Amino acid sequence: DSGVTQTPKHLITATGQRVTLRCSPRSGDLSVYWYQQSLDQGLQFLIQYYNGEERAKGNILERFSAQQFPDLHSELNLSSLELGDSALYFCASSSRTDSTDTQYFGPGTRLTVL
Amino acid sequence: DQQVKQNSPSLSVQEGRISILNCDYTNSMFDYFLWYKKYPAEGPTFLISISSIKDKNEDGRFTVFLNKSAKHLSLHIVPSQPGDSAVYFCAASKPRAAGNKLTFGGGTRVLVKP
């Protein structure tokens, strides 16, 4: 158990809908990261927040957004969902934000868009 | 542009023998490398890391070797155990980037046969 929690574990929805994925980092960690794992793309970095502020962005679609709240939990919002958004979404956390900081991953949310 | 590559999609090894997993990278700016293990339906689990100022790091049965001139790292698991059967990802990060995003390889599926 990494100490990172994610809810829900599974999510099934229809195209065009909007969903929210939630992540609670390990106790004391200030950085939260979101990654997407799809069959053809592997694990791809989406976005990072550090202590409430956006720190880095990857190949995140404009239909996706995220935020980190004062209690440090984070939410990833996915809207106007398409079939291709079906994937595993992982949250990770770390204590700092420098390149030598190890990231610990949550169990993931499996999103299925029908 | 795949900056981190794991060219062997799968590896089969006998219990008790050595497993050697390889990873190549193209970006010389990467300064921190990590290996994660992933079981189905779980998030990646951190195994071991190495900074670019080192060429070897050991933790129990796991040893990571880094050859910066060849832009190559490897993970040795000795002795291999059936519980090591999983998908292994190498990942890399670079300094002075905004944030700390990890760039992942495509993974190597390891099967340890009893």
Coordinates of N, CA and C in Angstrom, one line a residue:
Chain A
D1 N 0.8 -1.2 0.0 CA 0.0 0.0 0.0 C 0.9 1.3 0.0
S2 N 0.8 2.1 -1.1 CA 1.6 3.2 -1.2 C 1.2 4.4 -0.3
G3 N 0.0 4.3 0.2 CA -0.6 5.5 1.0 C -1.3 6.5 0.1
V4 N -1.3 6.3 -1.2 CA -2.0 7.2 -2.1 C -3.4 6.5 -2.4
T5 N -4.5 7.2 -2.2 CA -5.8 6.6 -2.5 C -6.4 7.3 -3.7
Q6 N -7.2 6.5 -4.4 CA -7.9 7.0 -5.5 C -9.3 6.5 -5.5
T7 N -10.3 7.3 -5.9 CA -11.7 6.9 -6.0 C -12.3 7.6 -7.3
P8 N -13.2 6.9 -7.9 CA -13.6 5.5 -7.7 C -12.6 4.5 -8.3
K9 N -12.7 3.3 -8.1 CA -11.8 2.3 -8.7 C -12.2 2.0 -10.1
H10 N -13.5 2.0 -10.4 CA -14.0 1.8 -11.8 C -15.0 2.9 -12.1
L11 N -15.1 3.3 -13.3 CA -16.1 4.2 -13.7 C -16.5 3.9 -15.2
I12 N -17.8 3.7 -15.4 CA -18.3 3.4 -16.7 C -19.3 4.6 -17.0
T13 N -19.1 5.2 -18.2 CA -19.9 6.3 -18.6 C -20.1 6.3 -20.1
A14 N -20.8 7.3 -20.5 CA -21.1 7.4 -22.0 C -20.3 8.5 -22.6
T15 N -20.2 8.5 -23.9 CA -19.6 9.5 -24.6 C -20.3 10.8 -24.4
G16 N -19.6 11.9 -24.3 CA -20.1 13.2 -24.1 C -20.3 13.6 -22.6
Q17 N -20.2 12.6 -21.7 CA -20.4 12.9 -20.3 C -19.1 13.5 -19.7
R18 N -19.3 13.9 -18.4 CA -18.2 14.4 -17.6 C -18.0 13.6 -16.4
V19 N -16.8 13.4 -16.0 CA -16.5 12.6 -14.8 C -15.4 13.3 -13.9
T20 N -15.4 13.0 -12.7 CA -14.4 13.5 -11.8 C -13.7 12.4 -11.0
L21 N -12.4 12.3 -11.1 CA -11.6 11.4 -10.4 C -10.9 12.1 -9.3
R22 N -10.8 11.3 -8.2 CA -10.3 11.9 -6.9 C -9.0 11.2 -6.5
C23 N -8.1 12.0 -5.9 CA -6.9 11.4 -5.4 C -6.5 12.1 -4.1
S24 N -6.1 11.2 -3.1 CA -5.6 11.7 -1.8 C -4.1 11.3 -1.7
P25 N -3.2 12.3 -1.6 CA -1.8 11.9 -1.6 C -1.4 11.3 -0.3
R26 N -0.2 10.8 -0.2 CA 0.4 10.2 1.0 C 0.5 11.4 2.0
S27 N 0.3 11.0 3.3 CA 0.4 12.0 4.3 C 1.7 12.8 4.2
G28 N 1.7 14.1 4.2 CA 2.9 15.0 4.1 C 3.3 15.3 2.7
D29 N 2.8 14.6 1.7 CA 3.3 14.9 0.4 C 2.6 16.1 -0.2
L30 N 3.3 17.0 -0.8 CA 2.7 18.2 -1.3 C 2.5 18.2 -2.8
S31 N 3.2 17.3 -3.5 CA 3.0 17.2 -5.0 C 2.1 16.1 -5.3
V32 N 1.2 16.4 -6.3 CA 0.3 15.3 -6.9 C 0.5 15.3 -8.4
Y33 N 0.5 14.2 -8.9 CA 0.7 14.0 -10.4 C -0.4 13.1 -10.9
W34 N -0.8 13.4 -12.1 CA -1.8 12.5 -12.8 C -1.1 11.9 -14.1
Y35 N -1.4 10.7 -14.3 CA -0.9 9.9 -15.4 C -2.0 9.2 -16.1
Q36 N -1.9 9.0 -17.3 CA -2.9 8.2 -18.1 C -2.2 7.0 -18.7
Q37 N -2.8 5.8 -18.5 CA -2.2 4.6 -19.2 C -3.3 4.0 -20.1
S38 N -3.0 4.2 -21.4 CA -3.9 3.5 -22.4 C -3.1 2.4 -23.0
L39 N -3.8 1.6 -23.8 CA -3.2 0.4 -24.4 C -2.1 0.8 -25.3
D40 N -2.3 1.8 -26.1 CA -1.4 2.2 -27.2 C -0.4 3.2 -26.8
Q41 N -0.6 3.9 -25.7 CA 0.3 5.0 -25.3 C 1.1 4.8 -24.1
G42 N 0.9 3.7 -23.4 CA 1.7 3.5 -22.2 C 1.3 4.5 -21.1
L43 N 2.2 4.7 -20.2 CA 2.0 5.7 -19.1 C 2.5 7.1 -19.5
Q44 N 1.5 8.0 -19.6 CA 1.8 9.3 -20.0 C 1.5 10.3 -18.9
F45 N 2.4 11.2 -18.7 CA 2.2 12.3 -17.7 C 1.1 13.3 -18.2
L46 N 0.2 13.6 -17.3 CA -0.8 14.6 -17.7 C -0.5 16.0 -17.0
I47 N -0.4 16.0 -15.7 CA -0.3 17.3 -15.0 C 0.2 17.1 -13.6
Q48 N 0.9 18.1 -13.1 CA 1.4 18.1 -11.7 C 0.9 19.3 -11.0
Y49 N 0.5 19.1 -9.7 CA 0.3 20.2 -8.8 C 1.2 20.1 -7.6
Y50 N 1.6 21.3 -7.1 CA 2.4 21.3 -5.9 C 1.8 22.3 -5.0
N51 N 1.4 21.9 -3.8 CA 0.9 22.7 -2.8 C -0.2 23.7 -3.3
G52 N -1.1 23.1 -4.2 CA -2.2 23.9 -4.6 C -2.0 24.6 -6.0
E53 N -0.8 24.6 -6.4 CA -0.5 25.3 -7.7 C -0.1 24.4 -8.8
E54 N -0.5 24.7 -10.0 CA -0.1 23.9 -11.1 C 1.4 24.1 -11.4
R55 N 2.1 23.0 -11.5 CA 3.6 23.0 -11.6 C 4.1 22.6 -13.0
A56 N 3.4 21.6 -13.6 CA 3.9 21.2 -14.9 C 2.7 20.5 -15.6
K57 N 2.8 20.7 -16.9 CA 1.7 20.1 -17.8 C 2.3 19.2 -18.8
G58 N 1.7 18.1 -19.1 CA 2.1 17.2 -20.1 C 1.1 17.3 -21.3
N59 N 0.9 16.2 -21.9 CA 0.0 16.2 -23.0 C -1.5 16.0 -22.6
I60 N -1.9 17.0 -21.8 CA -3.3 16.9 -21.3 C -4.2 17.7 -22.2
L61 N -5.3 17.0 -22.6 CA -6.3 17.6 -23.5 C -7.0 18.8 -22.8
E62 N -7.4 19.7 -23.7 CA -8.1 20.8 -23.2 C -9.4 20.5 -22.5
R63 N -10.0 19.3 -22.8 CA -11.2 18.8 -22.2 C -11.0 18.3 -20.8
F64 N -9.7 18.2 -20.4 CA -9.3 17.7 -19.1 C -8.8 18.9 -18.3
S65 N -9.2 18.8 -17.0 CA -8.6 19.8 -16.1 C -8.4 19.2 -14.7
A66 N -7.6 19.8 -13.9 CA -7.3 19.3 -12.6 C -7.2 20.4 -11.6
Q67 N -7.3 20.1 -10.3 CA -7.0 21.1 -9.3 C -6.6 20.3 -8.1
Q68 N -5.9 21.1 -7.2 CA -5.4 20.6 -5.9 C -6.0 21.5 -4.9
F69 N -6.7 20.9 -3.9 CA -7.4 21.7 -2.9 C -6.5 21.9 -1.7
P70 N -6.9 22.9 -0.8 CA -6.1 23.2 0.4 C -5.7 22.0 1.2
D71 N -6.6 21.0 1.3 CA -6.2 19.8 2.1 C -5.3 18.8 1.3
L72 N -4.9 19.3 0.1 CA -3.9 18.6 -0.8 C -4.5 17.5 -1.6
H73 N -5.8 17.1 -1.4 CA -6.3 16.2 -2.4 C -6.5 16.8 -3.7
S74 N -6.6 16.0 -4.7 CA -6.6 16.5 -6.1 C -7.8 15.8 -6.8
E75 N -8.3 16.5 -7.8 CA -9.4 16.0 -8.6 C -9.0 16.2 -10.1
L76 N -9.3 15.2 -10.9 CA -9.0 15.3 -12.3 C -10.4 15.3 -13.0
N77 N -10.8 16.3 -13.7 CA -12.0 16.4 -14.4 C -11.9 16.1 -15.9
L78 N -12.7 15.2 -16.4 CA -12.7 14.8 -17.8 C -14.0 15.1 -18.3
S79 N -14.1 15.9 -19.4 CA -15.4 16.3 -19.9 C -15.5 16.0 -21.4
S80 N -16.7 16.0 -21.9 CA -17.0 15.7 -23.3 C -16.2 14.4 -23.7
L81 N -16.5 13.4 -22.9 CA -15.7 12.2 -23.0 C -15.9 11.5 -24.4
E82 N -14.8 11.0 -24.9 CA -14.8 10.2 -26.1 C -14.3 8.8 -25.8
L83 N -14.6 7.9 -26.8 CA -14.2 6.5 -26.6 C -12.7 6.4 -26.3
G84 N -11.9 7.2 -26.9 CA -10.5 7.1 -26.8 C -10.0 7.5 -25.4
D85 N -10.9 8.1 -24.6 CA -10.5 8.5 -23.2 C -10.5 7.3 -22.3
S86 N -11.0 6.2 -22.7 CA -11.0 5.0 -21.9 C -9.6 4.6 -21.6
A87 N -9.3 4.5 -20.3 CA -7.9 4.2 -19.9 C -7.8 4.0 -18.4
L88 N -6.7 3.7 -17.9 CA -6.4 3.8 -16.5 C -5.8 5.1 -16.2
Y89 N -6.3 5.7 -15.1 CA -5.8 7.0 -14.7 C -5.2 6.8 -13.3
F90 N -3.9 7.2 -13.2 CA -3.2 7.0 -12.0 C -2.8 8.4 -11.4
C91 N -2.9 8.4 -10.1 CA -2.4 9.6 -9.4 C -1.1 9.1 -8.6
A92 N -0.2 10.0 -8.5 CA 1.0 9.8 -7.7 C 1.3 11.0 -6.9
S93 N 2.0 10.7 -5.8 CA 2.4 11.9 -5.0 C 3.9 11.8 -4.6
S94 N 4.4 12.9 -4.2 CA 5.8 13.0 -3.7 C 5.9 14.1 -2.7
S95 N 6.9 14.1 -2.0 CA 7.0 15.2 -0.9 C 7.5 16.5 -1.5
R96 N 8.3 16.5 -2.5 CA 8.8 17.8 -3.0 C 8.5 17.8 -4.5
T97 N 9.3 18.5 -5.2 CA 9.0 18.7 -6.7 C 10.3 18.6 -7.5
D98 N 11.4 18.3 -6.9 CA 12.7 18.3 -7.7 C 12.8 16.9 -8.4
S99 N 13.7 16.8 -9.3 CA 13.7 15.7 -10.2 C 14.2 14.4 -9.5
T100 N 14.7 14.5 -8.3 CA 15.2 13.3 -7.6 C 14.1 12.8 -6.6
D101 N 13.0 13.3 -6.7 CA 11.9 13.0 -5.7 C 11.1 11.8 -6.2
T102 N 11.1 10.8 -5.4 CA 10.4 9.5 -5.9 C 8.9 9.7 -5.8
Q103 N 8.2 9.3 -6.8 CA 6.7 9.4 -6.9 C 6.1 8.0 -6.5
Y104 N 5.1 8.1 -5.7 CA 4.4 6.9 -5.2 C 3.0 6.9 -5.8
F105 N 2.6 5.8 -6.4 CA 1.4 5.7 -7.2 C 0.2 5.1 -6.4
G106 N -1.0 5.6 -6.7 CA -2.2 5.0 -6.2 C -2.6 3.9 -7.1
P107 N -3.7 3.2 -6.7 CA -4.2 2.0 -7.4 C -4.8 2.3 -8.7
G108 N -5.2 3.5 -9.0 CA -5.7 3.9 -10.3 C -7.2 3.8 -10.4
T109 N -7.8 4.5 -11.3 CA -9.2 4.5 -11.7 C -9.3 4.0 -13.1
R110 N -10.1 3.0 -13.3 CA -10.3 2.5 -14.7 C -11.5 3.2 -15.2
L111 N -11.3 3.9 -16.3 CA -12.4 4.7 -16.9 C -12.8 3.9 -18.2
T112 N -14.1 3.6 -18.3 CA -14.6 3.0 -19.6 C -15.6 3.9 -20.1
V113 N -15.4 4.4 -21.4 CA -16.4 5.2 -22.0 C -17.1 4.4 -23.1
L114 N -18.4 4.3 -23.0 CA -19.1 3.5 -24.0 C -19.9 4.4 -25.0
Chain B
D1 N 7.9 10.9 -30.1 CA 9.3 10.8 -29.7 C 9.4 10.0 -28.4
Q2 N 9.9 8.8 -28.5 CA 9.9 7.9 -27.3 C 11.3 8.1 -26.7
Q3 N 11.4 8.9 -25.6 CA 12.7 9.2 -25.0 C 13.2 8.1 -24.1
V4 N 12.3 7.2 -23.7 CA 12.7 6.1 -22.8 C 12.1 4.8 -23.5
K5 N 13.0 3.9 -23.7 CA 12.6 2.7 -24.4 C 13.0 1.4 -23.7
Q6 N 12.0 0.5 -23.6 CA 12.3 -0.8 -23.2 C 12.1 -1.8 -24.3
N7 N 13.1 -2.2 -24.9 CA 13.0 -2.9 -26.2 C 12.5 -4.4 -26.1
S8 N 12.6 -4.9 -24.9 CA 12.1 -6.3 -24.7 C 10.7 -6.2 -24.1
P9 N 9.7 -6.6 -24.8 CA 8.4 -6.5 -24.2 C 8.1 -7.6 -23.2
S10 N 8.9 -8.7 -23.3 CA 8.7 -9.8 -22.3 C 9.9 -10.5 -22.0
L11 N 9.9 -11.2 -20.9 CA 11.1 -11.9 -20.4 C 10.6 -13.1 -19.6
S12 N 11.1 -14.3 -19.9 CA 10.8 -15.5 -19.1 C 12.1 -16.0 -18.4
V13 N 12.0 -16.3 -17.1 CA 13.2 -16.7 -16.4 C 12.8 -17.8 -15.4
Q14 N 13.7 -18.7 -15.1 CA 13.4 -19.7 -14.1 C 13.6 -19.2 -12.7
E15 N 12.8 -19.7 -11.8 CA 12.9 -19.3 -10.4 C 14.4 -19.5 -9.9
G16 N 14.9 -18.5 -9.2 CA 16.3 -18.7 -8.7 C 17.3 -18.1 -9.6
R17 N 17.0 -17.9 -10.8 CA 18.0 -17.4 -11.8 C 17.9 -15.8 -11.8
I18 N 18.8 -15.2 -12.5 CA 18.8 -13.8 -12.6 C 17.9 -13.3 -13.7
S19 N 17.2 -12.2 -13.4 CA 16.4 -11.5 -14.4 C 17.1 -10.2 -14.7
I20 N 17.3 -9.9 -16.0 CA 18.0 -8.7 -16.4 C 17.0 -7.9 -17.3
L21 N 16.6 -6.7 -16.9 CA 15.8 -5.9 -17.7 C 16.5 -4.7 -18.2
N22 N 16.3 -4.3 -19.4 CA 17.1 -3.2 -20.0 C 16.2 -2.0 -20.4
C23 N 16.9 -0.9 -20.4 CA 16.1 0.3 -20.7 C 17.1 1.3 -21.3
D24 N 16.7 1.9 -22.4 CA 17.6 2.9 -23.1 C 16.9 4.3 -23.1
Y25 N 17.6 5.3 -23.1 CA 17.1 6.6 -23.2 C 17.8 7.5 -24.1
T26 N 17.2 8.5 -24.6 CA 17.8 9.4 -25.6 C 18.1 10.8 -25.1
N27 N 17.5 11.2 -24.1 CA 17.6 12.6 -23.6 C 18.8 12.6 -22.5
S28 N 19.9 13.2 -22.9 CA 21.0 13.3 -22.0 C 20.7 14.2 -20.8
M29 N 19.6 14.9 -20.8 CA 19.3 15.7 -19.6 C 18.7 15.0 -18.5
F30 N 18.2 13.8 -18.7 CA 17.7 12.9 -17.6 C 18.8 12.7 -16.5
D31 N 18.4 13.0 -15.3 CA 19.4 12.8 -14.2 C 18.9 11.9 -13.1
Y32 N 17.8 11.3 -13.2 CA 17.3 10.4 -12.2 C 16.4 9.4 -12.9
F33 N 16.7 8.1 -12.5 CA 16.0 7.0 -13.1 C 15.4 6.1 -12.1
L34 N 14.2 5.6 -12.4 CA 13.5 4.7 -11.4 C 13.0 3.5 -12.1
W35 N 12.8 2.5 -11.3 CA 12.2 1.3 -11.8 C 10.9 1.0 -11.0
Y36 N 9.8 0.7 -11.7 CA 8.6 0.4 -11.0 C 8.1 -1.0 -11.4
K37 N 7.4 -1.6 -10.5 CA 6.8 -2.9 -10.8 C 5.3 -2.7 -10.8
K38 N 4.6 -3.4 -11.7 CA 3.2 -3.2 -11.8 C 2.5 -4.6 -12.0
Y39 N 1.6 -4.9 -11.0 CA 0.7 -6.0 -11.1 C -0.6 -5.6 -11.8
P40 N -1.3 -6.5 -12.4 CA -2.6 -6.2 -13.0 C -3.5 -5.6 -12.0
A41 N -4.2 -4.6 -12.5 CA -5.2 -3.9 -11.6 C -4.7 -3.2 -10.4
E42 N -3.4 -2.9 -10.4 CA -2.8 -2.2 -9.3 C -1.9 -1.0 -9.9
G43 N -1.6 -0.1 -9.1 CA -0.7 1.0 -9.5 C 0.7 0.6 -9.5
P44 N 1.6 1.3 -10.3 CA 3.0 1.0 -10.2 C 3.6 1.1 -8.8
T45 N 4.4 0.2 -8.5 CA 5.1 0.2 -7.2 C 6.5 0.5 -7.3
F46 N 7.0 1.5 -6.6 CA 8.4 1.9 -6.7 C 9.3 0.8 -6.2
L47 N 10.4 0.5 -7.0 CA 11.3 -0.6 -6.7 C 12.7 0.0 -6.2
I48 N 13.3 0.8 -7.1 CA 14.6 1.2 -6.9 C 14.9 2.4 -7.8
S49 N 15.8 3.3 -7.4 CA 16.2 4.4 -8.3 C 17.7 4.6 -8.3
I50 N 18.1 5.4 -9.2 CA 19.5 5.8 -9.3 C 19.7 7.2 -9.8
S51 N 20.6 7.9 -9.2 CA 20.9 9.2 -9.7 C 22.0 9.1 -10.7
S52 N 22.0 10.1 -11.6 CA 23.0 10.1 -12.7 C 24.5 10.2 -12.2
I53 N 24.6 10.6 -11.0 CA 26.0 10.7 -10.5 C 26.6 9.3 -10.0
K54 N 25.7 8.3 -10.0 CA 26.1 7.0 -9.6 C 26.1 6.0 -10.8
D55 N 26.7 4.9 -10.7 CA 26.6 3.9 -11.8 C 26.0 2.6 -11.3
K56 N 25.7 2.6 -10.0 CA 25.1 1.3 -9.4 C 24.4 1.7 -8.2
N57 N 23.3 1.0 -8.0 CA 22.5 1.1 -6.7 C 21.9 -0.2 -6.4
E58 N 22.1 -0.7 -5.1 CA 21.6 -2.0 -4.7 C 20.5 -1.8 -3.6
D59 N 19.5 -2.7 -3.7 CA 18.6 -2.8 -2.6 C 18.1 -4.2 -2.5
G60 N 18.7 -5.0 -1.7 CA 18.3 -6.4 -1.5 C 18.5 -7.1 -2.8
R61 N 17.5 -7.7 -3.3 CA 17.7 -8.5 -4.6 C 17.7 -7.7 -5.8
F62 N 17.5 -6.4 -5.7 CA 17.4 -5.5 -6.9 C 18.7 -4.7 -7.0
T63 N 19.3 -4.6 -8.2 CA 20.4 -3.8 -8.5 C 20.1 -3.0 -9.8
V64 N 20.3 -1.8 -9.8 CA 20.2 -1.0 -11.0 C 21.6 -0.5 -11.4
F65 N 21.9 -0.7 -12.7 CA 23.2 -0.2 -13.2 C 22.9 0.9 -14.3
L66 N 23.7 1.9 -14.2 CA 23.5 3.0 -15.2 C 24.8 3.3 -15.9
N67 N 24.7 3.3 -17.3 CA 25.8 3.5 -18.2 C 25.5 4.8 -18.9
K68 N 25.9 5.9 -18.4 CA 25.5 7.2 -19.0 C 26.1 7.4 -20.4
S69 N 27.2 6.9 -20.7 CA 27.8 7.1 -22.0 C 27.0 6.4 -23.0
A70 N 26.4 5.2 -22.7 CA 25.6 4.5 -23.6 C 24.1 4.8 -23.4
K71 N 23.8 5.7 -22.5 CA 22.4 6.1 -22.2 C 21.6 4.8 -22.0
H72 N 22.0 4.0 -21.1 CA 21.5 2.7 -20.9 C 21.4 2.4 -19.4
L73 N 20.3 1.8 -18.9 CA 20.3 1.3 -17.6 C 19.6 -0.1 -17.6
S74 N 20.0 -0.8 -16.5 CA 19.5 -2.2 -16.4 C 19.1 -2.5 -15.0
L75 N 18.1 -3.4 -14.8 CA 17.7 -3.8 -13.5 C 18.0 -5.3 -13.4
H76 N 18.7 -5.7 -12.4 CA 19.0 -7.1 -12.1 C 18.2 -7.5 -10.9
I77 N 17.6 -8.7 -11.0 CA 16.8 -9.2 -9.9 C 17.4 -10.6 -9.7
V78 N 18.0 -10.7 -8.5 CA 18.7 -12.0 -8.1 C 18.4 -12.3 -6.7
P79 N 17.9 -13.6 -6.4 CA 17.4 -14.5 -7.3 C 16.0 -14.1 -7.7
S80 N 15.5 -14.5 -8.8 CA 14.1 -14.3 -9.2 C 13.2 -15.2 -8.5
Q81 N 12.0 -14.6 -8.1 CA 11.0 -15.4 -7.4 C 9.7 -15.3 -8.2
P82 N 8.8 -16.3 -8.0 CA 7.5 -16.3 -8.7 C 6.8 -15.0 -8.5
G83 N 6.9 -14.4 -7.3 CA 6.2 -13.2 -7.0 C 6.7 -12.0 -7.7
D84 N 7.8 -12.1 -8.4 CA 8.4 -11.1 -9.2 C 7.7 -11.0 -10.6
S85 N 6.9 -11.9 -10.9 CA 6.2 -11.9 -12.2 C 5.3 -10.7 -12.2
A86 N 5.5 -9.8 -13.1 CA 4.8 -8.5 -13.2 C 5.3 -7.8 -14.4
V87 N 4.8 -6.6 -14.6 CA 5.3 -5.7 -15.7 C 6.2 -4.7 -15.0
Y88 N 7.4 -4.5 -15.6 CA 8.4 -3.6 -15.0 C 8.6 -2.4 -16.0
F89 N 8.5 -1.2 -15.4 CA 8.7 0.0 -16.1 C 9.9 0.8 -15.6
C90 N 10.7 1.2 -16.6 CA 11.7 2.2 -16.2 C 11.2 3.6 -16.5
A91 N 11.7 4.5 -15.7 CA 11.2 5.9 -15.9 C 12.4 6.9 -15.6
A92 N 12.3 8.1 -16.2 CA 13.3 9.0 -16.0 C 12.8 10.4 -15.8
S93 N 13.6 11.2 -15.1 CA 13.2 12.6 -14.9 C 14.4 13.5 -15.1
K94 N 14.2 14.8 -15.4 CA 15.3 15.7 -15.6 C 15.2 16.9 -14.7
P95 N 16.3 17.5 -14.4 CA 16.4 18.6 -13.5 C 16.0 19.9 -14.2
R96 N 15.7 20.9 -13.4 CA 15.4 22.2 -13.8 C 14.2 22.3 -14.8
A97 N 13.5 21.1 -14.9 CA 12.3 21.2 -15.7 C 11.2 21.7 -14.7
A98 N 10.3 22.4 -15.2 CA 9.2 22.8 -14.4 C 8.5 21.6 -13.9
G99 N 8.5 21.4 -12.6 CA 7.9 20.2 -12.1 C 8.8 19.0 -12.1
N100 N 8.3 17.8 -12.1 CA 9.0 16.6 -12.0 C 8.3 15.5 -12.7
K101 N 8.0 15.7 -13.9 CA 7.3 14.6 -14.6 C 8.2 13.5 -14.9
L102 N 7.6 12.3 -14.9 CA 8.3 11.1 -15.2 C 8.0 10.7 -16.7
T103 N 9.0 10.3 -17.4 CA 8.9 9.7 -18.7 C 9.1 8.2 -18.6
F104 N 8.1 7.5 -19.0 CA 8.1 6.0 -18.8 C 8.5 5.3 -20.1
G105 N 9.2 4.2 -19.9 CA 9.3 3.2 -21.0 C 8.0 2.4 -21.2
G106 N 8.0 1.6 -22.2 CA 6.8 0.9 -22.5 C 6.5 -0.4 -21.6
G107 N 7.5 -0.7 -20.8 CA 7.3 -1.9 -19.9 C 7.9 -3.2 -20.5
T108 N 8.3 -4.0 -19.6 CA 8.7 -5.4 -19.9 C 7.9 -6.3 -19.0
R109 N 7.3 -7.3 -19.6 CA 6.5 -8.3 -18.8 C 7.4 -9.4 -18.4
V110 N 7.6 -9.6 -17.1 CA 8.5 -10.7 -16.6 C 7.6 -11.9 -16.1
L111 N 8.0 -13.0 -16.5 CA 7.4 -14.3 -16.0 C 8.4 -15.1 -15.4
V112 N 8.3 -15.4 -14.1 CA 9.2 -16.2 -13.4 C 8.6 -17.6 -13.2
K113 N 9.2 -18.6 -13.8 CA 8.6 -19.9 -13.7 C 9.2 -20.7 -12.5
P114 N 8.3 -21.4 -11.8 CA 8.7 -22.1 -10.6 C 9.6 -23.3 -11.0

